[in-house]
Short mmCIF file of C-alpha atoms in Angstrom, two decimals:
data_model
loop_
_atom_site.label_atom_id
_atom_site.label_comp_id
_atom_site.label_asym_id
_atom_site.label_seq_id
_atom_site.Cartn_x
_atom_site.Cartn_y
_atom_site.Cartn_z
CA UNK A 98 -40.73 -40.09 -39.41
CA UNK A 99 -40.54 -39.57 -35.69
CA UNK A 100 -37.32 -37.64 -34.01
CA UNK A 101 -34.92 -39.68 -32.44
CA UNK A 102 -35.76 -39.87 -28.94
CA UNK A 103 -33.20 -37.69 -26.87
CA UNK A 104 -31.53 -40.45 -24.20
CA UNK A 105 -31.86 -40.34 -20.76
CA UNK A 106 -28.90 -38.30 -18.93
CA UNK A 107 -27.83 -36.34 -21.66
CA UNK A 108 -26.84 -33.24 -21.19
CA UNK A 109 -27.19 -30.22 -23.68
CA UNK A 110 -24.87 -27.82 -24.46
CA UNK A 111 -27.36 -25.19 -23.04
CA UNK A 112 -27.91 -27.13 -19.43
CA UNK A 113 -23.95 -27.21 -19.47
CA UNK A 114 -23.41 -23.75 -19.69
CA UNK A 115 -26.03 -23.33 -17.23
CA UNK A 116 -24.20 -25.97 -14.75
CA UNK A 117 -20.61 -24.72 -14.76
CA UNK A 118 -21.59 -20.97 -14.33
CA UNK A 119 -23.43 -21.83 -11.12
CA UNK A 120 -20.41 -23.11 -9.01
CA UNK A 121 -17.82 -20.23 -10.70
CA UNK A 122 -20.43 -17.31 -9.91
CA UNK A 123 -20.54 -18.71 -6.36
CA UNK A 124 -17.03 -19.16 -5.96
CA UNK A 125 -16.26 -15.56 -7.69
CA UNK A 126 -18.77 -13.95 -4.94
CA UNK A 127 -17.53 -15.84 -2.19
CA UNK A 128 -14.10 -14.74 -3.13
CA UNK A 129 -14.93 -11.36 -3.62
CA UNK A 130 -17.01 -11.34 0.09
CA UNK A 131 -13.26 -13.32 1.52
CA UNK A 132 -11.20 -9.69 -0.06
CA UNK A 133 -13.66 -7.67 1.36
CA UNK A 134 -13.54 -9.20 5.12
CA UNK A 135 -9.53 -9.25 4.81
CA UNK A 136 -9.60 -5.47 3.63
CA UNK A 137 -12.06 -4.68 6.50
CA UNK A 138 -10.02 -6.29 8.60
CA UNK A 139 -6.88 -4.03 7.80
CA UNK A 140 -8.69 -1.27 8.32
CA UNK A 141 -8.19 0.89 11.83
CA UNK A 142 -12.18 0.00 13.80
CA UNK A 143 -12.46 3.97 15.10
CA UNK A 144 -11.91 5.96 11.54
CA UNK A 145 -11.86 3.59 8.82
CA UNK A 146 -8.34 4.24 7.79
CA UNK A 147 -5.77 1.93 6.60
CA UNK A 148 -2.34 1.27 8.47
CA UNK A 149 1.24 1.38 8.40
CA UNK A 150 1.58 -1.41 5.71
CA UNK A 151 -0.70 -0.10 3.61
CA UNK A 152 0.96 3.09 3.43
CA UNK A 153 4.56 2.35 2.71
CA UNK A 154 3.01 0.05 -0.27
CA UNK A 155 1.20 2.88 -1.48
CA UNK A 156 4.11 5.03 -1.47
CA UNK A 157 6.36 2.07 -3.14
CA UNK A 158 4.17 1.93 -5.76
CA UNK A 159 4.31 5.46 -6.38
CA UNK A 160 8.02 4.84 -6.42
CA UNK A 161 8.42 2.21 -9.23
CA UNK A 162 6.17 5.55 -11.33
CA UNK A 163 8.07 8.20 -10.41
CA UNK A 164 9.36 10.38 -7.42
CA UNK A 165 7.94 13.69 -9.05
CA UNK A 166 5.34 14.99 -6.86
CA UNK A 167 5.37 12.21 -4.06
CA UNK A 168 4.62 13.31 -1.17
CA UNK A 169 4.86 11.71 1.75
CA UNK A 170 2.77 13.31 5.19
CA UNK A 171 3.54 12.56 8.86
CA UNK A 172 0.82 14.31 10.92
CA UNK A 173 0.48 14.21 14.92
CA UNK A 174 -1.87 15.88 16.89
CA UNK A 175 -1.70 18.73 19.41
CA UNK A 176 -3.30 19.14 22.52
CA UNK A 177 -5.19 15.47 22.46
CA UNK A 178 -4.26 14.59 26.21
CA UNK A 179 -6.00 17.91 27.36
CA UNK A 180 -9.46 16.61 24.70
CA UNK A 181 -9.18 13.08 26.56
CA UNK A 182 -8.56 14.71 30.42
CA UNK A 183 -11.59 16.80 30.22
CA UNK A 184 -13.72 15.18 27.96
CA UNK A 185 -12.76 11.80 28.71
CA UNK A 186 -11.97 8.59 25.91
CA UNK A 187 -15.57 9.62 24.35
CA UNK A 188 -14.19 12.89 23.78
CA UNK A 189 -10.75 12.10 22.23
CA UNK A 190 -12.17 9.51 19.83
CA UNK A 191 -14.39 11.77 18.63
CA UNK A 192 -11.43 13.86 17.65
CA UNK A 193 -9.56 10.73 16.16
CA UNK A 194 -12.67 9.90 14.03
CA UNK A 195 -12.77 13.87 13.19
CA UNK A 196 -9.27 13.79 11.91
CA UNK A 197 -9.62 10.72 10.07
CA UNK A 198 -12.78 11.82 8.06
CA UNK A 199 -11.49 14.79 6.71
CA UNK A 200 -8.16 13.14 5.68
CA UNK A 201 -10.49 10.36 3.92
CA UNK A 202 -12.17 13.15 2.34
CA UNK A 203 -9.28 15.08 1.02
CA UNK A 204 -7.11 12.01 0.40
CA UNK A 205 -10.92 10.65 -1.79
CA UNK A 206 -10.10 13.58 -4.69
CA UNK A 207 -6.43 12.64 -5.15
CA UNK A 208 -3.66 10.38 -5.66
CA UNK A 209 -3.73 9.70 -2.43
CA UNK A 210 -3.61 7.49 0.66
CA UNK A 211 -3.99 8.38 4.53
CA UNK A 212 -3.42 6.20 7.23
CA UNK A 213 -3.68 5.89 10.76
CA UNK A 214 -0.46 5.05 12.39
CA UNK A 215 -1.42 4.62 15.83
CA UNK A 216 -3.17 6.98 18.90
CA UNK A 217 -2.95 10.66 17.36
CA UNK A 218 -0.74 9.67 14.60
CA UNK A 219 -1.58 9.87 10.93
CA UNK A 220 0.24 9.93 7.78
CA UNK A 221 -0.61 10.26 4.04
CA UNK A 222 1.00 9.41 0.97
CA UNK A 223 0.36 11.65 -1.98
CA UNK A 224 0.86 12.83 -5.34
CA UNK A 225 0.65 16.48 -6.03
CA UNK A 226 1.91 18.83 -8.39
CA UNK A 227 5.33 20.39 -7.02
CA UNK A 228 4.51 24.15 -8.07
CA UNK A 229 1.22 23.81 -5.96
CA UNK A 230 2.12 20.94 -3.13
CA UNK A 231 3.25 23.42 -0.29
CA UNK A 232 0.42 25.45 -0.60
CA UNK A 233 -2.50 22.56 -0.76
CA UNK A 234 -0.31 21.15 2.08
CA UNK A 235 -1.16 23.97 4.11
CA UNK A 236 -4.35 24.58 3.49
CA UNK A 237 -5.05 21.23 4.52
CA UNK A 238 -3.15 21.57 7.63
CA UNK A 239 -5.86 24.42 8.38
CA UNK A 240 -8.56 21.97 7.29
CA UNK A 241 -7.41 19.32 9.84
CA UNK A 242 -7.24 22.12 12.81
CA UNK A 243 -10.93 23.65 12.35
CA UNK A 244 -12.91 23.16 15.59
CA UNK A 245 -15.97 20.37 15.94
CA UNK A 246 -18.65 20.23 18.05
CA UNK A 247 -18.78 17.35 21.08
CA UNK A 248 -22.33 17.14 22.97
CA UNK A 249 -22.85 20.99 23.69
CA UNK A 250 -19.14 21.44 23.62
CA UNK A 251 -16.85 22.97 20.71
CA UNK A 252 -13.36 21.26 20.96
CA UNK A 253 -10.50 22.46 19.33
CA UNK A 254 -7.58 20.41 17.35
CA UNK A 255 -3.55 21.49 17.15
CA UNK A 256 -1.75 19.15 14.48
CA UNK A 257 1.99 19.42 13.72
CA UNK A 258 3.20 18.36 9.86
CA UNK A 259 6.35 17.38 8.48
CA UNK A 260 7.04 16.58 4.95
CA UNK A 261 9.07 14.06 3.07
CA UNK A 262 9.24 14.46 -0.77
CA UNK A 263 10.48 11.67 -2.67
CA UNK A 264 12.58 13.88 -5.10
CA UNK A 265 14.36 15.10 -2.48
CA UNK A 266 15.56 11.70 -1.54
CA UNK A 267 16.39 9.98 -4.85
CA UNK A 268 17.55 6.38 -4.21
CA UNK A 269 15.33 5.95 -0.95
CA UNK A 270 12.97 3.76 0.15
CA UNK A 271 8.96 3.91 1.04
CA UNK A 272 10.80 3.59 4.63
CA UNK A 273 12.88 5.71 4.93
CA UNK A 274 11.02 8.63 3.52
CA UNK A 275 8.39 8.09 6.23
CA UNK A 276 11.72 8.35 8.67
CA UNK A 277 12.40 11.54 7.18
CA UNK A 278 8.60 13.01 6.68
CA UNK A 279 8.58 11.84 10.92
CA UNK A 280 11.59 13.60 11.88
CA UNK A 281 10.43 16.44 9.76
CA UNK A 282 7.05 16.53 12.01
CA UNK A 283 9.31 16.31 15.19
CA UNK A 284 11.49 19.32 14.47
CA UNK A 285 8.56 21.57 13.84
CA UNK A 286 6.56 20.13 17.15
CA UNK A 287 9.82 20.72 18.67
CA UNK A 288 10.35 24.42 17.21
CA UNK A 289 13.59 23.22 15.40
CA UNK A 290 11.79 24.06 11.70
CA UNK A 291 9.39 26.35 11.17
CA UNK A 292 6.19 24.85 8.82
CA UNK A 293 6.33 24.03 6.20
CA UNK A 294 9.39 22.34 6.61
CA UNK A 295 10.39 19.04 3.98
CA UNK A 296 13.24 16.52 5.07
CA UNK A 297 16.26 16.43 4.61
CA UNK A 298 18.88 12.93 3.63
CA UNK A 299 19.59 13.89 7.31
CA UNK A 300 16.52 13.84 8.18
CA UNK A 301 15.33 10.10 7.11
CA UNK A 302 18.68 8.74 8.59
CA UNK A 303 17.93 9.83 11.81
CA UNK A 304 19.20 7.35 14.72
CA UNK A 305 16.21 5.21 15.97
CA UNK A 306 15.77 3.24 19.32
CA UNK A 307 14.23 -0.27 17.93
CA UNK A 308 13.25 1.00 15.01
CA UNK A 309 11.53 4.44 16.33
CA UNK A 310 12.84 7.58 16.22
CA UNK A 311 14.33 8.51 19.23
CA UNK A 312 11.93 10.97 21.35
CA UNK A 313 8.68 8.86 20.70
CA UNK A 314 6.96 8.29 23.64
CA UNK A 315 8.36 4.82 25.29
CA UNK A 316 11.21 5.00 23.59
CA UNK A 317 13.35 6.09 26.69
CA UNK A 318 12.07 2.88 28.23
CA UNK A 319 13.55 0.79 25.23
CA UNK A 320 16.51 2.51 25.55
CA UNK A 321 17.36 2.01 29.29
CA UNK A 322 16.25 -1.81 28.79
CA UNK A 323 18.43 -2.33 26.27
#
């Protein structure tokens, strides 16, 4: 007896499978391509380093864990006017991208995130264990100042650190413990603290002129305009 012959159109269960995969796989790459622009795109062009937003997440998140061994780093760099007036913007970007790889690197091994605020100004959020923090905090700061060559030149980097941690501020925000780890870097650029030196609740409710601590650079403008 012959089979019954299979009717035109039919589908299988096999070609099915086979159909609906197609479309989802596309869609799942194209989605996945769509994160990847939109994460690039966050992302500071000269060292590869997320911003501002990304960095107060990262530290609220940390938050909703716990505040034991959050650490929160405001970094600013020394001497970068003098790299830029002799070695002109070639030369100061090369010291930007300097600073931002080995905070990348550092931050890769760890809990950690590092961020590029804006011109020389970084900042890291990350979790460290509170009998060694000060100490790895430090040796980093060394790590950060180690000269680099430019062309047939060896330039040298300065950066000031101030310190926020989160247990030291129970009830605060991801904000406002970046307030306190910047005022913390301003009073040991100033001389005011001596570094190490961690904020204060003083500290993170520092006045601010729009929203920036007073003595940032345009801020005096801001001021007299308002």
């Amino acid at each position: 007896m012959n089979a019954p012959a299979r009717l035109p159109g039919r589908i299988g269960p096999r070609t099915l499978l086979f159909t609906t995969a197609v479309p989802l796989t596309g869609w799942a790459v194209h989605a996945l391509a769509l994160r990847r622009q939109i994460a690039d795109g966050r992302k500071d062009p000269l060292t590869g380093l997320l911003g501002r937003a990304e960095l107060l997440a990262h530290v609220q998140r940390q938050l909703r864990r716990s505040r034991s061994g959050l650490h929160v780093l405001m970094l600013d760099g020394i001497r970068f006017k003098a790299i830029n007036d002799t070695f002109g913007h070639a030369g100061g970007d090369a010291a930007i991208r300097t600073l931002g790889r080995r905070l990348a690197s550092w931050s890769a091994g760890r809990r950690a995130l590092a961020a590029r605020l804006g011109g020389d100004e970084f900042a890291v959020s990350v979790v460290l264990d509170p009998a060694t923090a000060l100490s790895e905090i430090t040796a980093l700061r060394e790590q950060l100042q180690q000269p680099f060559p430019f062309e047939q030149h060896t330039l040298h980097l300065g950066v000031t650190a101030g310190i926020a941690r989160a247990a030291d501020l129970p009830g605060e925000d991801a904000a406002r413990i970046l307030r306190g780890a910047d005022t913390a870097m301003y009073r040991v650029k100033k001389g005011e603290a001596t570094f190490p030196y961690c904020a204060t609740r003083a500290d993170a409710y520092v006045k601010t002129v729009n929203g920036r601590r007073a003595g940032r650079r345009g801020t005096h403008l801001l001021a007299g305009a308002a």
